[in-house]
Structures are given as structure tokens and as C-alpha cells.
Short mmCIF file of C-alpha atoms and ligand atoms in Angstrom, two decimals:
data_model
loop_
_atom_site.label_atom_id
_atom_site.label_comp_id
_atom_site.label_asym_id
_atom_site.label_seq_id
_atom_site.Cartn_x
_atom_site.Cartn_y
_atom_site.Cartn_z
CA UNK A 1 0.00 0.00 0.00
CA UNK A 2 2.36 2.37 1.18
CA UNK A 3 6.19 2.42 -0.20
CA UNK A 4 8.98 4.66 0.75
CA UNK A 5 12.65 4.55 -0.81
CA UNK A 6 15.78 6.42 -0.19
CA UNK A 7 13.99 9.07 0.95
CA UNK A 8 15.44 12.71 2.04
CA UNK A 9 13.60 15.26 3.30
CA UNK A 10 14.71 18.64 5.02
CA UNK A 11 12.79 21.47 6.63
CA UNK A 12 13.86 25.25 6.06
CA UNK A 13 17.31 24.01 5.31
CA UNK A 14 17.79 21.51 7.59
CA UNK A 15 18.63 17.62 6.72
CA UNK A 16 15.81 15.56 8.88
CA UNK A 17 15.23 12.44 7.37
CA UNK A 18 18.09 10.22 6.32
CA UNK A 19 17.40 7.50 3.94
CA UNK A 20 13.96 6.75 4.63
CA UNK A 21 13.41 2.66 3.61
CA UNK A 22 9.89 1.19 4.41
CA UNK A 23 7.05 -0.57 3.52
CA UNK A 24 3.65 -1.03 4.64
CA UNK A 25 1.56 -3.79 2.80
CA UNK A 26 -2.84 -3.91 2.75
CA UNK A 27 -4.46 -4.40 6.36
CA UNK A 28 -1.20 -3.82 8.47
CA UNK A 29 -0.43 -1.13 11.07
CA UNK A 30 3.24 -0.11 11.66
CA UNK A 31 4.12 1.26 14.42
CA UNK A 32 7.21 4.40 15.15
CA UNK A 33 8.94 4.97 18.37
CA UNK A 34 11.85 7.41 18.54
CA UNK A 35 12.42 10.02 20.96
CA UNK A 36 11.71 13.80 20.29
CA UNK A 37 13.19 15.77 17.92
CA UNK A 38 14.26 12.53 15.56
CA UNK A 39 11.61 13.41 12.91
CA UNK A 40 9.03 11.22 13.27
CA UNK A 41 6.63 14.05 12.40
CA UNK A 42 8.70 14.86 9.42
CA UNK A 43 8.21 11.84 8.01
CA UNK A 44 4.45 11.75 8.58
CA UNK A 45 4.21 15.38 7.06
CA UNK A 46 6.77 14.38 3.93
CA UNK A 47 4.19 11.30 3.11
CA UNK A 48 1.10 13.67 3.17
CA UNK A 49 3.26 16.61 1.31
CA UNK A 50 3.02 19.51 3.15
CA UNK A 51 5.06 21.96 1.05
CA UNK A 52 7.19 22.42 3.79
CA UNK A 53 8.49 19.62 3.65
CA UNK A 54 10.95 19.48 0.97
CA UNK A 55 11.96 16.02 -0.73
CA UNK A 56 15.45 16.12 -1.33
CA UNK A 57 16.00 13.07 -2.79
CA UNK A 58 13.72 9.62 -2.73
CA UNK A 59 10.35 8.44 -3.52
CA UNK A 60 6.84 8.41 -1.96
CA UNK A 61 4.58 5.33 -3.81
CA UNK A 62 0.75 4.91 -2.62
CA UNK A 63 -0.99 2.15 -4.29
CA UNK A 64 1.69 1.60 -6.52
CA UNK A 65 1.90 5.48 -7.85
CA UNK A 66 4.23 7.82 -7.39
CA UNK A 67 2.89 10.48 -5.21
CA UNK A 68 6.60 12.23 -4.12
CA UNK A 69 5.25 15.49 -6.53
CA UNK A 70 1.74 15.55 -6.05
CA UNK A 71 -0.22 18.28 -4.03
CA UNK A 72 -1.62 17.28 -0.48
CA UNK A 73 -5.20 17.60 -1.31
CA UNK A 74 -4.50 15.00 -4.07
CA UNK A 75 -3.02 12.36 -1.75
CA UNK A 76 -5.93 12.96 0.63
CA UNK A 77 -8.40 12.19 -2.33
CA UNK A 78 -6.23 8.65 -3.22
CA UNK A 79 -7.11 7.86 0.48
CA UNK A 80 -4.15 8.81 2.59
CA UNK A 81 -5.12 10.40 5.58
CA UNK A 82 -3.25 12.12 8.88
CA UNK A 83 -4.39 13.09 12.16
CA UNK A 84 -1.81 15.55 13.24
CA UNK A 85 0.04 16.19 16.69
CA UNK A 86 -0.86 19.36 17.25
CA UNK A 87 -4.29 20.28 15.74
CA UNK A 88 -4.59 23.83 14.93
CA UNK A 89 -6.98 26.17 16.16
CA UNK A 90 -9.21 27.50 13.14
CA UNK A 91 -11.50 30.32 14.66
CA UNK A 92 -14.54 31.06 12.22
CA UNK A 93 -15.00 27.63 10.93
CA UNK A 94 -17.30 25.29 13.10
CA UNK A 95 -16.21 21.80 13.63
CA UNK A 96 -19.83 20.25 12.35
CA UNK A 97 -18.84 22.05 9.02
CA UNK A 98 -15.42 20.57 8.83
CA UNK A 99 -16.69 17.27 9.72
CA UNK A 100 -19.35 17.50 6.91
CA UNK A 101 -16.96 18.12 4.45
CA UNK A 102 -15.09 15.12 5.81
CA UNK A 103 -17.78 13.24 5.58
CA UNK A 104 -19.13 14.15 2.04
CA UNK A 105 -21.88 11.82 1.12
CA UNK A 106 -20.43 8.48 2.16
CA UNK A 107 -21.71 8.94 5.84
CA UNK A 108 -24.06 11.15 8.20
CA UNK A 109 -20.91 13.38 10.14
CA UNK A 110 -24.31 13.80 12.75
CA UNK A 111 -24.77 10.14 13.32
CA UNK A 112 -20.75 10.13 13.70
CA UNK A 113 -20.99 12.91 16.03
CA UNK A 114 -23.77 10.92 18.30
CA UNK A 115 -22.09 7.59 18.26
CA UNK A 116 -18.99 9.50 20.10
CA UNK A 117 -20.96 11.55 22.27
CA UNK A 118 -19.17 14.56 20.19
CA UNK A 119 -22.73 16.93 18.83
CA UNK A 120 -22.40 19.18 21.66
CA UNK A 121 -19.18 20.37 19.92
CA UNK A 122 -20.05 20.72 16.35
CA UNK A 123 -21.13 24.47 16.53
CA UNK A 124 -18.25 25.37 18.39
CA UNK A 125 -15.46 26.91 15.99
CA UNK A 126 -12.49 24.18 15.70
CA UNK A 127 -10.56 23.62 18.73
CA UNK A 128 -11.14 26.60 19.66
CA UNK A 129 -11.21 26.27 23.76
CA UNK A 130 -10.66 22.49 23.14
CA UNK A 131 -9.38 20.19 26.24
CA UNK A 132 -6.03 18.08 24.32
CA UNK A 133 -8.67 15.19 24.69
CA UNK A 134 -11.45 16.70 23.02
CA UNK A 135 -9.17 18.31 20.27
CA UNK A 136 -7.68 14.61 19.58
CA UNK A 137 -11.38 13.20 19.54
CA UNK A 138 -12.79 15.99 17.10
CA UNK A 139 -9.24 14.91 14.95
CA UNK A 140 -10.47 11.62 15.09
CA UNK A 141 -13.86 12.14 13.99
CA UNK A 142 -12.88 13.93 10.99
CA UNK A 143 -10.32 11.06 9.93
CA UNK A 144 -13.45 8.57 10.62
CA UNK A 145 -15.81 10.90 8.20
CA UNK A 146 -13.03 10.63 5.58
CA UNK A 147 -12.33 7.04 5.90
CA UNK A 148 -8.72 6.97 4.49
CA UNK A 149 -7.24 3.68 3.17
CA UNK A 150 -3.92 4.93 4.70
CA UNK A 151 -4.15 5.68 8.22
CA UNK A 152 -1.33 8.07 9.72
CA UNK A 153 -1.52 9.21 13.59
CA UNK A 154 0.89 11.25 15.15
CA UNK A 155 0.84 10.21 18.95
CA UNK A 156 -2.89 10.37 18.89
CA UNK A 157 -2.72 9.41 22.77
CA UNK A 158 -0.26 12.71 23.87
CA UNK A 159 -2.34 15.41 25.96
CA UNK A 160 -5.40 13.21 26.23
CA UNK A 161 -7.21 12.99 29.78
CA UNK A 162 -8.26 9.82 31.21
CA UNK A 163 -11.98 10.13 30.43
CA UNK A 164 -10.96 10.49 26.03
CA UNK A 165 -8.18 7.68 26.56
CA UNK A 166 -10.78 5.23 26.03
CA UNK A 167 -13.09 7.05 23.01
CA UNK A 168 -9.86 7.30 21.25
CA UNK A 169 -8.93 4.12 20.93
CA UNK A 170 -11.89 2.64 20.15
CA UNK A 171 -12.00 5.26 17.00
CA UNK A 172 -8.80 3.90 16.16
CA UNK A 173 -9.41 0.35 16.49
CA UNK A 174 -12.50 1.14 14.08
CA UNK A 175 -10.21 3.07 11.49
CA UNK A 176 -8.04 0.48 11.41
CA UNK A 177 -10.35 -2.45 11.49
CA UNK A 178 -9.33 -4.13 14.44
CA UNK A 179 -12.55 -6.15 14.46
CA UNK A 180 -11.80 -7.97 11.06
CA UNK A 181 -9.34 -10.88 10.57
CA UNK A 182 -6.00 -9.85 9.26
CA UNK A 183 -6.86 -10.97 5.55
CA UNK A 184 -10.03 -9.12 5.72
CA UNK A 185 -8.13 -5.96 6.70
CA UNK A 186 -7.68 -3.78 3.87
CA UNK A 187 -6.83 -0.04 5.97
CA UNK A 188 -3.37 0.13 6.66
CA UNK A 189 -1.31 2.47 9.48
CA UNK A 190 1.37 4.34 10.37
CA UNK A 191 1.23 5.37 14.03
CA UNK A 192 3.76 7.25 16.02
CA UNK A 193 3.67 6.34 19.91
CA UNK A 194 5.43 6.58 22.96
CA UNK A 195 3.37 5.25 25.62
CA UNK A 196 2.06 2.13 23.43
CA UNK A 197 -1.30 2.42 24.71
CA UNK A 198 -2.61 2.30 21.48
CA UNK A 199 -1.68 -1.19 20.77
CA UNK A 200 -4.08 -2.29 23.21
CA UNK A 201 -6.81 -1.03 20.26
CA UNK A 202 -5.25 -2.19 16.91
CA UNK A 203 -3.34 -4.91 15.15
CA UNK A 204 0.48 -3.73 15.20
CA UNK A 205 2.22 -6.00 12.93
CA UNK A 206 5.48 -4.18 12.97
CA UNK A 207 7.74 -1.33 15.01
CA UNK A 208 10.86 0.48 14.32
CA UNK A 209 12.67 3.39 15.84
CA UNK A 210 13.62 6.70 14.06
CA UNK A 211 17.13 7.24 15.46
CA UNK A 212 18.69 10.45 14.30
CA UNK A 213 17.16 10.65 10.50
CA UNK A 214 17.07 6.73 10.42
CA UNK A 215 15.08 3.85 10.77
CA UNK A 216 16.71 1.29 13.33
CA UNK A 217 15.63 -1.87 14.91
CA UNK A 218 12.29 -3.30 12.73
CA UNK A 219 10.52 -5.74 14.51
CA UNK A 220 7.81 -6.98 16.95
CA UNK A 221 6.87 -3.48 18.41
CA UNK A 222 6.05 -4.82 21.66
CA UNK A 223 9.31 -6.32 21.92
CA UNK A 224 10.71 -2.64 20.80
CA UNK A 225 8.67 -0.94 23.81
CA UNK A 226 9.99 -3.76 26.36
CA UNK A 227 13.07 -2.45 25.45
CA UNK A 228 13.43 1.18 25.14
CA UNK A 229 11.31 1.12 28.06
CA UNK A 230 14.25 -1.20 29.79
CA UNK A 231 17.41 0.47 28.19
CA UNK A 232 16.37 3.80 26.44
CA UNK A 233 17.27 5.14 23.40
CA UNK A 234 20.46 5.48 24.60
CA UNK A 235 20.83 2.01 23.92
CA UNK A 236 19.91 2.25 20.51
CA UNK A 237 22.59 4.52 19.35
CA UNK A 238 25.53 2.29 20.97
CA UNK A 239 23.81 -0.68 18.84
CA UNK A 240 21.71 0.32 15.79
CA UNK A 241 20.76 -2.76 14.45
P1 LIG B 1 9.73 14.35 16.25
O1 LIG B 1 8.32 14.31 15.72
O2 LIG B 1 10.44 13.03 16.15
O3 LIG B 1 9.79 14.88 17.65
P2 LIG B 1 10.16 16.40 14.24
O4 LIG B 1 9.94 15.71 12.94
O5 LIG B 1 9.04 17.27 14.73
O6 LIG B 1 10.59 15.34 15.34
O7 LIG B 1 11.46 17.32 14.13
C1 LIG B 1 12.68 16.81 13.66
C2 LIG B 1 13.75 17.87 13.73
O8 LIG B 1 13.44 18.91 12.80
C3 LIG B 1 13.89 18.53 15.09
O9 LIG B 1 15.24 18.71 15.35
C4 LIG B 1 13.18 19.85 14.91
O10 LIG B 1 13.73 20.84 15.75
C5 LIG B 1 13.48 20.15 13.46
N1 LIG B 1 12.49 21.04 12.87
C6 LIG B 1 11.14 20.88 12.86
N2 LIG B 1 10.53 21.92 12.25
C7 LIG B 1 11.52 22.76 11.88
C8 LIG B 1 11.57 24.02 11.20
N3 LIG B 1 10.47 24.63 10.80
N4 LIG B 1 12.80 24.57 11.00
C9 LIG B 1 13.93 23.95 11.39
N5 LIG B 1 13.95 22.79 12.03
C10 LIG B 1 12.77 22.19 12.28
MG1 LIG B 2 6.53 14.77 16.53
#
């Protein structure tokens, strides 16, 4: 679904991302650790193609095209889809209407809204006044509405309270299809965590760590938590498998 080679991206000048090699087949969820400032987000915003983002050298393929040139609207509408770190604050544009337009005709975004307990907030303007929790559910939401093939979440669990923990995974698990066997899976994901609570709501098939620009250490992500959790990402420099 998903293929990334050789890929280089910096922002405003600076080198970020090293060599980029991955793939991510139909129905599985990958999942990123690294520690902050590695470029984990880079990498998410380089595969959706914010303009920022500039490709230095490499190549982005979705469904078996080459998206590295095209504009981010157009990868949304081929089915790639990102729920961001930090939402932004939009004042003048309510969330219902965002969520609509999410939505288009596939779904009701109202019946969405009610099956997450989430109408009270669609005439507020987006995120504006937001707890982290609620801003991460209304992110959700819209990323349910559009119902990418391509799932990428950027530590959809950081600044969320207790009470949205649980809401939020279950939207994940249902973006991702956790509910299906894997060969009935066809949703893939790319999901940046630290805390690894969201494996408790999807299928991970795979981990790795982005170490400095570079993707270390691919394997059974669980096993990868165990041990950064055990010896850090200290650890990982010394032996970059
Ligand atoms: P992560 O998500 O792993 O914490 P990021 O992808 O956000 O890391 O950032 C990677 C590196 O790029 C960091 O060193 C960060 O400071 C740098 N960076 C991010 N945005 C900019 C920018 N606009 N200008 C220069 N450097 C940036
Ligand atoms: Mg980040």
C-alpha cells in the first residue's frame, strides 16, 4: 500500500530524514517509536506533502503510484489520511462544518458525532477552547468521516485525559479495522507512539525506531517498547541494528 525509498527530506534548510526505507503492505499497522526531535513528524508530514516539507531526494509510492510530486489535497483524495500532533486552532469555521466536508456523502458526520458523544461540539469553531482530549477526539472524527485507506496518527494518545483515553482508541481500532481478521483488513497504518497504549486497540504487525534521521531496529513493536522502556534510546545509538 504504502512504499517509501531512499527518501530525504529537510525542513527550512535543515537535513531531517536520512534515507527513509519502508514498507507497509494492505491491512497492516506499523508502528514508530523514537524520541523527540528525531523526525518522526517529518516523516508523517513528507508522506502527506506539506510543502514544507521538501523532498530532497527519494520516492513516496501509494498504491503503486508515485505520489513524491503531487499536491496534499491529491493524496488525501487517493485515500491517505493524517491526524496531526498538534491540531490547529481555526476560529470562524465550526467543527460540524469541517466534519461535513469530511464526511461528504459516504456517511451522516451527525450520526458520527452521536455515536462519540461529540454533537455538543459541532457548533463550536475548531478547537477553539478544546481540552487536548477533546481536540484529539474531534481529529479523530474527521479522519473517521473521511475514511482513508492509509491511516497516519501522530501520537494520537499525547495530551489526552483519562476520560478520552478510552473514546480514542476505540476510534482507532474502528479506522483500522481491528474487528476484522488480518486478511479481511484492507486499511493500513502508520502510528507514532510513545506510551504504546494504542496497541491495546489495533493490530500492530510491525515497530521500528527513528534514530537520528534513520530507521533502526524493525521488529515486533512490543518487543521494541519492552526495550526502550528497559534500556532507552540510549541504547539504541551504541547498537543500531
Ligand atoms: P519528532 O516528531 O520526532 O519529535 P520532528 O519531525 O518534529 O521530530 O522534528 C525533527 C527535527 O526537525 C527537530 O530537530 C526539529 O527541531 C526540526 N524542525 C522541525 N521543524 C523545523 C523548522 N520549521 N525549521 C527547522 N527545524 C525544524
Ligand atoms: Mg513529533
Amino acid at each position: 500500500m504504502l512504499e517509501i525509498e531512499d527518501l530525504w527530506v529537510s525542513i527550512d534548510g535543515k537535513e531531517v530524514l536520512k534515507g527513509i526505507n519502508l514498507a507497509i503492505p494492505q491491512g497492516e499497522t506499523h508502528i514508530l517509536f523514537g524520541k523527540n526531535g528525531s523526525g518522526k513528524s517529518t516523516l508523517l508530514m513528507a508522506i502527506m506533502g506539506f510543502s514544507r516539507y521538501e523532498v530532497r531526494q527519494g520516492r513516496i509510492l501509494f498504491l503503486g503510484r508515485d505520489i513524491t510530486q503531487l499536491p496534499t489535497f491529491e493524496r488525501a483524495r487517493l485515500g491517505l489520511g493524517l491526524s496531526f500532533q498538534r491540531p490547529p486552532t481555526i476560529r470562524g469555521v465550526k467543527t460540524g462544518d469541517i466534519l461535513a466536508a469530511c464526511a461528504g456523502e459516504k456517511v451522516s458526520h451527525q450520526a458520527l458525532a452521536a455515536a462519540y458523544d461529540f454533537l455538543p461540539f459541532l457548533d463550536r469553531e475548531v478547537n477553539y477552547g478544546f481540552s487536548g482530549g477533546e481536540i484529539k477526539r474531534s481529529e479523530l472524527l474527521q479522519l473517521l468521516a473521511q475514511d482513508p485507506k492509509m491511516v497516519l496518527l501522530d501520537e494520537p494518545e499525547s495530551g489526552v485525559d483519562l476520560e478520552n483515553l478510552e473514546v480514542v482508541g476505540e476510534i482507532i481500532g474502528r479506522l483500522l479495522q481491528k474487528d476484522r481478521r488480518r486478511h479481511h483488513r484492507d486499511k493500513s497504518g502508520l502510528i507514532i507512539t510513545h506510551t504504546g497504549f494504542i496497541m491495546d486497540y489495533i493490530n500492530a504487525d510491525q515497530g521500528y525506531i527513528l534514530l537520528d534521521g534513520h530507521l533502526l531496529c524493525s521488529g515486533n513493536p512490543r518487543d521494541i517498547l519492552q526495550d526502550i522502556k528497559k534500556f532507552g534510546y540510549e541504547e539504541c545509538s551504541r547498537c543500531r541494528r
